[in-house]
């Protein structure tokens, strides 16, 4: 068990544990925090796999920006109490069971899929320079077209978020 | 002349068309005149044809036009003129004419007289088609045609429900027989490829067709079923007494003289077939005999003047079938002829009585009419003597021939037939005595109006009375010498087959026996009617009065169950079963819709839950079922 | 080219009527139908010997064509359409119809559809016309029908539509089995169908047959029919019973028997048994009906049962009889419905328990009724007899096991037929006259309509040769 | 593919138009004109297209004549849609220009989906197509139902995004590429379980987008809750776009693997037909019925997916056009009605004969009655399935379901023609409306009689 | 490190996300669970990228984050809009549209 493996297992346990924390904690704020932890763990995995750029982006964009937005909204709505009424037990059980069964089915389906080993040699494809090259040459179209996505999102935020629509 | 045979049915057809189209506008007298004249014209042509056939003796087929032509099925519309058909032509047009003349007077008060003559002409037309047709199909056309006319005429007074019921009954029972006829035709067509008499009989006699005897028997039986319906034999006879609902001349023409003898004509025509089909022939004899006896027993206790005559007709038809059944074809035809004369006479006579009694038909309310109606009374007596078989009258000759032939065939049947003949004498004279002798039992009102009928009625009566006397002399019994012009005339077409010639002594004895017994029965009838009291019948008499309860029996085992079955099918099978099933599909869809709809609970969580389940299921199918 | 006139004329006339002012509708209908009648007669003279055909490409990607073939059978049925529709239009001249333009427009559209069904020799085209005939009838019944019309008509529509859809499945299947992969020509369909393995033919048979069985209708697919007949306005009932049921039978002869011969052979006995059951069953039900329309509806089921039984008995004379009888039954039942509609119009009811005495109050009508009733029970010298004789002959001589038995059972139908038909005559025409609302005998236009019907009945009963010859070529075309 | 660029730019132009043009009516006019321009660009694209498929943008897109034709047709449908429903769009809310901009962006997404050669483009295309829909669904902000529809749609849509991503990832894991024409299993017969799992996940995601059972549950609620003019667009053009993406992937990439997924798709098809048709029977609101009907119609369109052959492609385009045109037509009638229930249509034929007649044509087409586009559409897809073989059971089942569909479509006809009532209108039916609806009807009839005119040289 | 491990880890996170969407009633939490699912997928993508030594998968992750960001913008806007109306983010009260 080398360091790599130790880190892998550690991050894995953290990721799964905090993911469970997201869905089990009764306080929305702690859910958010658990989710941020999960993101950090996932970023750790990225680093392990030499995807340094993505690891950084993940932390900055996801953990930093997006989750803060979530937190902001939760705070805005005063949902930080434990007040969320729980679904009844049966529904929760059904949720867990169906999710678990799906997990098992997919697992069973994929257990023989591939036995490739991830080599632990460092590669540089995950470096910002390489990614940038690929992004702005090969994938320039999606990059540009994403602007449409953001425009839509912007319109959405304006249209939906703006207050004071007069009553018809 | 033979080429002009189409004129024979054409005149009545023309009469029908004129009267039929102008039934509202033509005056009554014109209708009567046109109707009678048309039949008279036919009679004239028929007479010409008769003599031509008599001299040449050959059968001629007159092809008119193509009728049904499909593949190798080819049935032309053709007439066959030979001894048998020409004889029937004479009977039909001759008796028919007399009855037309009679009707001009009898129906004079009826507003539908022109229509009546149209129907009557149509009947004559159909009957002529029946006997003239050169194939079974053309015969069938006439066969059903006369059934139709019978239906129309029985229900002539259509406002009376029981009359129209009787008409319907007649038609339906005829139809049952017709189905038999149809099957017979199809069997012939299937096995011989033709329906034409000449080709069919040619093949039967020539033995070209490879047909088993059971097929012959089946064909013969099927045809006989047809005859049962038309000629009112057991078990299809009950319509005939009810058919008396029609105007009396109609009863005389259709239900006594002509239509009901169609069955006899048909079997005589098919004698070649019946000679081979022995079992079927035997069946004919048995049914005929049974009908003769049963009908006679019923006639004994009837009080309606026309009902008595009706049952007597059924009984006489039974005799004819008995003759056919024992192979005495010409004898049967002989009896058809004589019967046409005397039965038409009797019916017309009864019509005259009813006319005089203003519609009264119950003989319990008559009596002593001979004083007021001498001609009617005399002619009626002649008719009775003829039907009873008093020597010298026509009935004697034909009936005696039948009895003799039966004796030669089977002595038991002979004695039974003799019994029926005795009953005939009894009920006919019971009828005569009750009607014409003794004292009048009707109302004073009726009594005051009693009168002899006008000439248009009495002249046909007289003519028929004469025919009833002399009509028998065309076929003398063998003991009186070998004088039998009828047999000679018919010989090219049909002759008795397998009839034993009796010893002269035996024949004398049989004649003597029947004559004596008949006279005894007349005397008995006289004694019985003398002290007639019309108290309610009991025991066997009641059963006889109620016609052996056959109508009730049919009602109970056929009509009612059929009605019940129909209602059951309508209410249960159709509405609940089949339609219910169809509607059930719709209802199921509706029900399912209402259930599946509930899945749309409005809860996003539930929707995602279903999605997840769906994904799981798809994975299960994709990975573990397909592989 | 002249063949297309038979369809185009009523189609255009129909569209014109739908759009135009009301008062022109009747005239348009009559004139256009006279045109089709004349054209049909002209074609009839030609098609006597050689079929006329006309075709152009339609949807190239599908390989479908607009192609019509007028052979003896098609022409005869087209003539039937024209005659029946003309009689209907004429005898309805004095009746007020709400929204006449739409009514006659839809009638004409349906007429075009029915004619198209008879003439189309392309499977997809056939299907188009099959539906085109149905849709206007749906609207006609629902709009102008009697009590319960919406529900009943809808049931009828869905029922027949299900059948049509099954037919569509079969057409698609057969078209993809044709040599080129996509041809709808009758010849190709027949070739494709008959070269399918027997097992496949057996289930394709049912796909096709269901559609036709519902239309005819054959027991037990018939329950839409009495209800639909009862509620439809009488002109539409005539279209339904005189023409549309013939579509089913025609389709059996043209699009079923030759297409899947092995399937037909395999199932023929089943169909015959169903048909024979249908004859007796429907006849029995007819006996207990009190509504005139329902009675005639069941009678029609019985008659169609006989025809379909014979169609599947596969004998030459039987087939010929079926074709002849299609025409005859169309004529006769039209007459029946005309009478019924006149009865209803005069006495305001169709319930036989409340009717009676027509012979006293409207004697001409009573006579017409009796004549038509007699034709309905196939009395000799009416047109019904020829057909029925040939039908029985066909069934009797069929090689199907127990053909004789089936024939005799079917023959019970003619006895029961006599019972219910005479019942009907007795209960409506005979007896005492009921208090009349609006009595009176036939009006002139009604008189003409019935006279045409009766003239045809008698003429073909006495001299069926033209009809027989017209259809005789078809028998040999049958496989 | 100038159209992609044009759609983006025109969308932005539209946004700016909102800034400068205050009159809502003019905004609609501008949108109509811009759409006409976009339509023109599409025609331009198609006129100057090469016969052979072209790879664009480093092979991220692969433009073939089918895609061009489809895009043109869908743009045409959108144009028709705006013509028919434009004035109702402007009544939905304040941000009219934005709504139209979103419609342009959706079209841009559709162009991507119809031409992608890389799963990344598929992913982005689907998102570009979906996100505006979430907004449009919630655009009637005062209406609680609209909000609810929007949130439901969004939550489930986002969930599906995850599923789609998982599918793409697994597929990538199995093959090492995102290019749909380069998948290794196109050469070998064997199939990695990863790939199969990927296919199934993608299948689920597409099933959601096209509202196939059991991923259809959002559809009735969202279509019911969204403002009717936008429902019309979501249910037609957008759905057709998703279908073409579906078809592209499953035929071009997975076509040779039919044995692995065909049965699954067949089952989905059957379930969709069943659920859509059966549930529609009980509905009381025509709008909601149309939502279920769109599920049912999707079931028929799935036939094009389940049968891998040329006819399926033809069938897809005909179905897309026929269904879109008829449904847009139906919605254009619906928005005129005051009451969306069946009873609201009672007696419409008396009051508005023309409107009732047009509605009848639309419904007949949806029901698949011959001589309408709906019939031809069904005909093509069913033929495709029959040609595929082994699917006869599904074809027969589908036809039975089509018979059920007649029930709920004809209920509207019955209400209009045969029932008495006082069908009240929300909006006036102008002669322009009638003209446009008439043109729509003509298109439907043309589709039914000469469908090849709408298929170009495909 | 076998790729299987990453596969299973990713699947585990994915399934936890799914469970979360099923168990919770708070729209925001559900949305967060969906983000968790996306992250699980991203993790797997990166693992495959490593396996194939191919950068396009990492580009894909980049775009998936882009899309996620856009979705969050819209999603939160919708939730806020919803909250303004009913003062709750409980999805169970979203049941006006049903059947």
PDB file of N, CA, C and O in Angstrom, chain B residues 23 65-67 69-70 140-141 144 148 151 158-159 164-165 168 171 175 189-190 566 570 573-574 578-579 582-583, chain C residues 155 222-223 281 284-285 288-289 298 320 363 374 377 380 386 393 397 414 422-423 426 430-431 461-462 464-465:
ATOM      1  N   UNK B  23    -105.698  -1.645 -60.308  1.00  0.00           N
ATOM      2  CA  UNK B  23    -106.610  -2.174 -59.289  1.00  0.00           C
ATOM      3  C   UNK B  23    -107.418  -1.090 -58.613  1.00  0.00           C
ATOM      4  O   UNK B  23    -108.490  -1.348 -58.073  1.00  0.00           O
ATOM      5  N   UNK B  65     -86.004 -18.360 -73.013  1.00  0.00           N
ATOM      6  CA  UNK B  65     -84.797 -17.523 -72.967  1.00  0.00           C
ATOM      7  C   UNK B  65     -83.847 -18.094 -71.918  1.00  0.00           C
ATOM      8  O   UNK B  65     -84.229 -18.941 -71.109  1.00  0.00           O
ATOM      9  N   UNK B  66     -82.593 -17.622 -71.967  1.00  0.00           N
ATOM     10  CA  UNK B  66     -81.616 -18.080 -70.988  1.00  0.00           C
ATOM     11  C   UNK B  66     -81.959 -17.478 -69.642  1.00  0.00           C
ATOM     12  O   UNK B  66     -82.232 -16.290 -69.521  1.00  0.00           O
ATOM     13  N   UNK B  67     -81.887 -18.294 -68.642  1.00  0.00           N
ATOM     14  CA  UNK B  67     -82.233 -17.785 -67.313  1.00  0.00           C
ATOM     15  C   UNK B  67     -80.980 -17.658 -66.453  1.00  0.00           C
ATOM     16  O   UNK B  67     -80.432 -16.579 -66.302  1.00  0.00           O
ATOM     17  N   UNK B  69     -77.089 -18.580 -66.086  1.00  0.00           N
ATOM     18  CA  UNK B  69     -75.961 -19.102 -66.827  1.00  0.00           C
ATOM     19  C   UNK B  69     -74.707 -18.693 -66.088  1.00  0.00           C
ATOM     20  O   UNK B  69     -74.396 -17.527 -65.959  1.00  0.00           O
ATOM     21  N   UNK B  70     -74.008 -19.680 -65.576  1.00  0.00           N
ATOM     22  CA  UNK B  70     -72.792 -19.368 -64.822  1.00  0.00           C
ATOM     23  C   UNK B  70     -71.875 -20.564 -64.938  1.00  0.00           C
ATOM     24  O   UNK B  70     -72.186 -21.649 -64.449  1.00  0.00           O
ATOM     25  N   UNK B 140     -89.851 -24.868 -59.567  1.00  0.00           N
ATOM     26  CA  UNK B 140     -89.680 -24.238 -58.261  1.00  0.00           C
ATOM     27  C   UNK B 140     -90.180 -22.798 -58.278  1.00  0.00           C
ATOM     28  O   UNK B 140     -90.740 -22.319 -57.293  1.00  0.00           O
ATOM     29  N   UNK B 141     -89.968 -22.157 -59.408  1.00  0.00           N
ATOM     30  CA  UNK B 141     -90.463 -20.783 -59.519  1.00  0.00           C
ATOM     31  C   UNK B 141     -91.972 -20.755 -59.334  1.00  0.00           C
ATOM     32  O   UNK B 141     -92.521 -20.000 -58.531  1.00  0.00           O
ATOM     33  N   UNK B 144     -92.970 -21.758 -55.666  1.00  0.00           N
ATOM     34  CA  UNK B 144     -92.968 -20.681 -54.682  1.00  0.00           C
ATOM     35  C   UNK B 144     -93.999 -19.619 -55.044  1.00  0.00           C
ATOM     36  O   UNK B 144     -94.564 -18.981 -54.170  1.00  0.00           O
ATOM     37  N   UNK B 148     -96.828 -17.974 -52.746  1.00  0.00           N
ATOM     38  CA  UNK B 148     -97.015 -16.542 -52.536  1.00  0.00           C
ATOM     39  C   UNK B 148     -98.483 -16.166 -52.722  1.00  0.00           C
ATOM     40  O   UNK B 148     -99.074 -15.470 -51.895  1.00  0.00           O
ATOM     41  N   UNK B 151    -100.530 -17.191 -50.019  1.00  0.00           N
ATOM     42  CA  UNK B 151    -100.324 -16.276 -48.895  1.00  0.00           C
ATOM     43  C   UNK B 151    -101.158 -15.007 -49.060  1.00  0.00           C
ATOM     44  O   UNK B 151    -101.864 -14.571 -48.151  1.00  0.00           O
ATOM     45  N   UNK B 158    -107.019  -8.405 -45.016  1.00  0.00           N
ATOM     46  CA  UNK B 158    -105.812  -8.245 -44.216  1.00  0.00           C
ATOM     47  C   UNK B 158    -106.036  -7.562 -42.886  1.00  0.00           C
ATOM     48  O   UNK B 158    -105.144  -7.447 -42.092  1.00  0.00           O
ATOM     49  N   UNK B 159    -107.289  -7.083 -42.675  1.00  0.00           N
ATOM     50  CA  UNK B 159    -107.470  -6.402 -41.401  1.00  0.00           C
ATOM     51  C   UNK B 159    -107.663  -7.381 -40.255  1.00  0.00           C
ATOM     52  O   UNK B 159    -107.521  -7.004 -39.099  1.00  0.00           O
ATOM     53  N   UNK B 164    -104.376 -13.007 -41.317  1.00  0.00           N
ATOM     54  CA  UNK B 164    -102.995 -12.801 -41.760  1.00  0.00           C
ATOM     55  C   UNK B 164    -102.071 -13.788 -41.073  1.00  0.00           C
ATOM     56  O   UNK B 164    -101.070 -14.215 -41.641  1.00  0.00           O
ATOM     57  N   UNK B 165    -102.431 -14.152 -39.842  1.00  0.00           N
ATOM     58  CA  UNK B 165    -101.644 -15.195 -39.187  1.00  0.00           C
ATOM     59  C   UNK B 165    -101.687 -16.489 -39.970  1.00  0.00           C
ATOM     60  O   UNK B 165    -100.672 -17.167 -40.158  1.00  0.00           O
ATOM     61  N   UNK B 168     -99.560 -16.267 -42.983  1.00  0.00           N
ATOM     62  CA  UNK B 168     -98.145 -16.376 -42.637  1.00  0.00           C
ATOM     63  C   UNK B 168     -97.769 -17.822 -42.355  1.00  0.00           C
ATOM     64  O   UNK B 168     -96.739 -18.321 -42.821  1.00  0.00           O
ATOM     65  N   UNK B 171     -97.446 -19.735 -45.517  1.00  0.00           N
ATOM     66  CA  UNK B 171     -96.233 -19.444 -46.262  1.00  0.00           C
ATOM     67  C   UNK B 171     -95.023 -20.073 -45.607  1.00  0.00           C
ATOM     68  O   UNK B 171     -94.172 -20.669 -46.268  1.00  0.00           O
ATOM     69  N   UNK B 175     -92.547 -22.858 -46.927  1.00  0.00           N
ATOM     70  CA  UNK B 175     -91.111 -22.583 -47.047  1.00  0.00           C
ATOM     71  C   UNK B 175     -90.282 -23.737 -46.496  1.00  0.00           C
ATOM     72  O   UNK B 175     -89.217 -24.054 -47.022  1.00  0.00           O
ATOM     73  N   UNK B 189     -78.483 -31.346 -58.994  1.00  0.00           N
ATOM     74  CA  UNK B 189     -77.509 -30.551 -59.730  1.00  0.00           C
ATOM     75  C   UNK B 189     -76.097 -31.045 -59.467  1.00  0.00           C
ATOM     76  O   UNK B 189     -75.260 -31.147 -60.366  1.00  0.00           O
ATOM     77  N   UNK B 190     -75.845 -31.361 -58.224  1.00  0.00           N
ATOM     78  CA  UNK B 190     -74.500 -31.800 -57.858  1.00  0.00           C
ATOM     79  C   UNK B 190     -74.162 -33.133 -58.505  1.00  0.00           C
ATOM     80  O   UNK B 190     -73.058 -33.347 -58.998  1.00  0.00           O
ATOM     81  N   UNK B 566     -84.988 -16.923 -29.185  1.00  0.00           N
ATOM     82  CA  UNK B 566     -84.679 -15.634 -29.807  1.00  0.00           C
ATOM     83  C   UNK B 566     -84.565 -14.541 -28.756  1.00  0.00           C
ATOM     84  O   UNK B 566     -83.625 -13.751 -28.771  1.00  0.00           O
ATOM     85  N   UNK B 570     -81.334 -12.430 -27.830  1.00  0.00           N
ATOM     86  CA  UNK B 570     -81.367 -10.975 -27.936  1.00  0.00           C
ATOM     87  C   UNK B 570     -80.922 -10.332 -26.637  1.00  0.00           C
ATOM     88  O   UNK B 570     -80.112  -9.418 -26.621  1.00  0.00           O
ATOM     89  N   UNK B 573     -77.241 -13.109 -25.017  1.00  0.00           N
ATOM     90  CA  UNK B 573     -76.044 -13.295 -25.835  1.00  0.00           C
ATOM     91  C   UNK B 573     -75.663 -12.006 -26.547  1.00  0.00           C
ATOM     92  O   UNK B 573     -74.524 -11.563 -26.502  1.00  0.00           O
ATOM     93  N   UNK B 574     -76.663 -11.381 -27.169  1.00  0.00           N
ATOM     94  CA  UNK B 574     -76.336 -10.195 -27.972  1.00  0.00           C
ATOM     95  C   UNK B 574     -75.984  -9.002 -27.094  1.00  0.00           C
ATOM     96  O   UNK B 574     -74.909  -8.435 -27.197  1.00  0.00           O
ATOM     97  N   UNK B 578     -72.032 -10.513 -26.506  1.00  0.00           N
ATOM     98  CA  UNK B 578     -71.146 -10.002 -27.549  1.00  0.00           C
ATOM     99  C   UNK B 578     -70.983  -8.491 -27.426  1.00  0.00           C
ATOM    100  O   UNK B 578     -69.875  -7.975 -27.368  1.00  0.00           O
ATOM    101  N   UNK B 579     -72.131  -7.805 -27.335  1.00  0.00           N
ATOM    102  CA  UNK B 579     -72.028  -6.360 -27.233  1.00  0.00           C
ATOM    103  C   UNK B 579     -71.378  -5.982 -25.912  1.00  0.00           C
ATOM    104  O   UNK B 579     -70.603  -5.029 -25.841  1.00  0.00           O
ATOM    105  N   UNK B 582     -67.746  -6.192 -26.366  1.00  0.00           N
ATOM    106  CA  UNK B 582     -67.206  -5.062 -27.127  1.00  0.00           C
ATOM    107  C   UNK B 582     -67.168  -3.809 -26.252  1.00  0.00           C
ATOM    108  O   UNK B 582     -66.148  -3.123 -26.158  1.00  0.00           O
ATOM    109  N   UNK B 583     -68.301  -3.556 -25.598  1.00  0.00           N
ATOM    110  CA  UNK B 583     -68.324  -2.391 -24.717  1.00  0.00           C
ATOM    111  C   UNK B 583     -67.349  -2.565 -23.573  1.00  0.00           C
ATOM    112  O   UNK B 583     -66.792  -1.599 -23.067  1.00  0.00           O
TER     113      UNK B 583
ATOM    114  N   UNK C 155     -69.055   4.345 -31.555  1.00  0.00           N
ATOM    115  CA  UNK C 155     -68.717   2.927 -31.392  1.00  0.00           C
ATOM    116  C   UNK C 155     -68.517   2.288 -32.756  1.00  0.00           C
ATOM    117  O   UNK C 155     -67.539   1.564 -32.991  1.00  0.00           O
ATOM    118  N   UNK C 222     -70.547  -8.080 -35.262  1.00  0.00           N
ATOM    119  CA  UNK C 222     -71.647  -7.339 -35.879  1.00  0.00           C
ATOM    120  C   UNK C 222     -72.333  -6.347 -34.964  1.00  0.00           C
ATOM    121  O   UNK C 222     -73.219  -5.640 -35.405  1.00  0.00           O
ATOM    122  N   UNK C 223     -71.957  -6.299 -33.696  1.00  0.00           N
ATOM    123  CA  UNK C 223     -72.856  -5.600 -32.768  1.00  0.00           C
ATOM    124  C   UNK C 223     -72.929  -4.100 -33.010  1.00  0.00           C
ATOM    125  O   UNK C 223     -73.842  -3.460 -32.527  1.00  0.00           O
ATOM    126  N   UNK C 281     -78.314 -17.021 -36.173  1.00  0.00           N
ATOM    127  CA  UNK C 281     -78.363 -16.130 -35.016  1.00  0.00           C
ATOM    128  C   UNK C 281     -79.078 -14.823 -35.362  1.00  0.00           C
ATOM    129  O   UNK C 281     -80.011 -14.401 -34.674  1.00  0.00           O
ATOM    130  N   UNK C 284     -82.759 -15.320 -35.986  1.00  0.00           N
ATOM    131  CA  UNK C 284     -83.528 -15.485 -34.752  1.00  0.00           C
ATOM    132  C   UNK C 284     -83.721 -14.140 -34.065  1.00  0.00           C
ATOM    133  O   UNK C 284     -84.809 -13.827 -33.577  1.00  0.00           O
ATOM    134  N   UNK C 285     -82.652 -13.354 -34.047  1.00  0.00           N
ATOM    135  CA  UNK C 285     -82.781 -12.054 -33.393  1.00  0.00           C
ATOM    136  C   UNK C 285     -83.755 -11.167 -34.144  1.00  0.00           C
ATOM    137  O   UNK C 285     -84.508 -10.406 -33.537  1.00  0.00           O
ATOM    138  N   UNK C 288     -87.419 -11.323 -33.022  1.00  0.00           N
ATOM    139  CA  UNK C 288     -87.930 -10.662 -31.817  1.00  0.00           C
ATOM    140  C   UNK C 288     -87.791  -9.150 -31.841  1.00  0.00           C
ATOM    141  O   UNK C 288     -88.156  -8.491 -30.880  1.00  0.00           O
ATOM    142  N   UNK C 289     -87.263  -8.595 -32.924  1.00  0.00           N
ATOM    143  CA  UNK C 289     -87.119  -7.141 -32.945  1.00  0.00           C
ATOM    144  C   UNK C 289     -88.483  -6.488 -33.151  1.00  0.00           C
ATOM    145  O   UNK C 289     -89.324  -7.017 -33.865  1.00  0.00           O
ATOM    146  N   UNK C 298     -80.714  -6.849 -38.738  1.00  0.00           N
ATOM    147  CA  UNK C 298     -80.381  -8.254 -38.501  1.00  0.00           C
ATOM    148  C   UNK C 298     -80.595  -9.083 -39.761  1.00  0.00           C
ATOM    149  O   UNK C 298     -79.839 -10.015 -40.047  1.00  0.00           O
ATOM    150  N   UNK C 320     -69.718 -16.508 -58.356  1.00  0.00           N
ATOM    151  CA  UNK C 320     -70.570 -15.768 -59.279  1.00  0.00           C
ATOM    152  C   UNK C 320     -71.838 -15.315 -58.560  1.00  0.00           C
ATOM    153  O   UNK C 320     -72.285 -14.176 -58.687  1.00  0.00           O
ATOM    154  N   UNK C 363    -101.915   2.230 -49.705  1.00  0.00           N
ATOM    155  CA  UNK C 363    -101.825   0.910 -50.371  1.00  0.00           C
ATOM    156  C   UNK C 363    -100.654   0.771 -51.334  1.00  0.00           C
ATOM    157  O   UNK C 363    -100.031  -0.288 -51.373  1.00  0.00           O
ATOM    158  N   UNK C 374     -90.586  -9.518 -50.477  1.00  0.00           N
ATOM    159  CA  UNK C 374     -90.498 -10.810 -51.139  1.00  0.00           C
ATOM    160  C   UNK C 374     -89.136 -10.982 -51.800  1.00  0.00           C
ATOM    161  O   UNK C 374     -88.543 -12.069 -51.772  1.00  0.00           O
ATOM    162  N   UNK C 377     -86.750 -12.066 -49.265  1.00  0.00           N
ATOM    163  CA  UNK C 377     -86.730 -13.483 -48.903  1.00  0.00           C
ATOM    164  C   UNK C 377     -86.556 -14.338 -50.138  1.00  0.00           C
ATOM    165  O   UNK C 377     -86.843 -15.533 -50.122  1.00  0.00           O
ATOM    166  N   UNK C 380     -88.765 -16.551 -56.059  1.00  0.00           N
ATOM    167  CA  UNK C 380     -88.434 -16.643 -57.478  1.00  0.00           C
ATOM    168  C   UNK C 380     -89.083 -15.522 -58.280  1.00  0.00           C
ATOM    169  O   UNK C 380     -90.147 -15.019 -57.907  1.00  0.00           O
ATOM    170  N   UNK C 386     -82.260 -15.505 -57.840  1.00  0.00           N
ATOM    171  CA  UNK C 386     -81.160 -15.982 -58.676  1.00  0.00           C
ATOM    172  C   UNK C 386     -79.891 -16.103 -57.847  1.00  0.00           C
ATOM    173  O   UNK C 386     -79.229 -17.140 -57.817  1.00  0.00           O
ATOM    174  N   UNK C 393     -76.210 -23.187 -54.197  1.00  0.00           N
ATOM    175  CA  UNK C 393     -75.557 -24.150 -55.068  1.00  0.00           C
ATOM    176  C   UNK C 393     -74.053 -24.160 -54.801  1.00  0.00           C
ATOM    177  O   UNK C 393     -73.430 -25.213 -54.670  1.00  0.00           O
ATOM    178  N   UNK C 397     -72.057 -27.368 -53.285  1.00  0.00           N
ATOM    179  CA  UNK C 397     -71.107 -28.151 -54.056  1.00  0.00           C
ATOM    180  C   UNK C 397     -69.671 -27.871 -53.635  1.00  0.00           C
ATOM    181  O   UNK C 397     -68.742 -28.340 -54.263  1.00  0.00           O
ATOM    182  N   UNK C 414     -83.597 -19.208 -44.722  1.00  0.00           N
ATOM    183  CA  UNK C 414     -84.667 -18.741 -45.609  1.00  0.00           C
ATOM    184  C   UNK C 414     -86.035 -18.991 -44.980  1.00  0.00           C
ATOM    185  O   UNK C 414     -86.986 -18.271 -45.253  1.00  0.00           O
ATOM    186  N   UNK C 422     -92.310 -11.724 -43.056  1.00  0.00           N
ATOM    187  CA  UNK C 422     -93.770 -11.692 -43.099  1.00  0.00           C
ATOM    188  C   UNK C 422     -94.340 -11.077 -41.837  1.00  0.00           C
ATOM    189  O   UNK C 422     -95.360 -10.389 -41.874  1.00  0.00           O
ATOM    190  N   UNK C 423     -93.654 -11.321 -40.721  1.00  0.00           N
ATOM    191  CA  UNK C 423     -94.048 -10.647 -39.493  1.00  0.00           C
ATOM    192  C   UNK C 423     -94.075  -9.156 -39.698  1.00  0.00           C
ATOM    193  O   UNK C 423     -95.010  -8.457 -39.302  1.00  0.00           O
ATOM    194  N   UNK C 426     -96.839  -8.144 -41.901  1.00  0.00           N
ATOM    195  CA  UNK C 426     -98.111  -8.268 -41.207  1.00  0.00           C
ATOM    196  C   UNK C 426     -98.313  -7.118 -40.220  1.00  0.00           C
ATOM    197  O   UNK C 426     -99.384  -6.523 -40.144  1.00  0.00           O
ATOM    198  N   UNK C 430    -100.623  -4.785 -42.472  1.00  0.00           N
ATOM    199  CA  UNK C 430    -101.949  -5.346 -42.259  1.00  0.00           C
ATOM    200  C   UNK C 430    -102.544  -4.835 -40.972  1.00  0.00           C
ATOM    201  O   UNK C 430    -101.934  -4.079 -40.228  1.00  0.00           O
ATOM    202  N   UNK C 431    -103.741  -5.308 -40.729  1.00  0.00           N
ATOM    203  CA  UNK C 431    -104.414  -4.922 -39.504  1.00  0.00           C
ATOM    204  C   UNK C 431    -105.146  -3.605 -39.681  1.00  0.00           C
ATOM    205  O   UNK C 431    -105.225  -3.044 -40.775  1.00  0.00           O
ATOM    206  N   UNK C 461     -84.950 -10.359 -61.798  1.00  0.00           N
ATOM    207  CA  UNK C 461     -85.503 -11.639 -61.363  1.00  0.00           C
ATOM    208  C   UNK C 461     -85.920 -12.489 -62.539  1.00  0.00           C
ATOM    209  O   UNK C 461     -85.790 -13.708 -62.529  1.00  0.00           O
ATOM    210  N   UNK C 462     -86.412 -11.822 -63.573  1.00  0.00           N
ATOM    211  CA  UNK C 462     -86.885 -12.571 -64.724  1.00  0.00           C
ATOM    212  C   UNK C 462     -85.757 -12.788 -65.725  1.00  0.00           C
ATOM    213  O   UNK C 462     -85.622 -13.869 -66.297  1.00  0.00           O
ATOM    214  N   UNK C 464     -81.937 -12.297 -65.623  1.00  0.00           N
ATOM    215  CA  UNK C 464     -80.697 -11.905 -64.938  1.00  0.00           C
ATOM    216  C   UNK C 464     -79.472 -11.910 -65.836  1.00  0.00           C
ATOM    217  O   UNK C 464     -78.380 -11.598 -65.392  1.00  0.00           O
ATOM    218  N   UNK C 465     -79.666 -12.236 -67.096  1.00  0.00           N
ATOM    219  CA  UNK C 465     -78.525 -12.456 -67.974  1.00  0.00           C
ATOM    220  C   UNK C 465     -77.514 -11.293 -67.987  1.00  0.00           C
ATOM    221  O   UNK C 465     -76.311 -11.528 -67.873  1.00  0.00           O
TER     222      UNK C 465
END
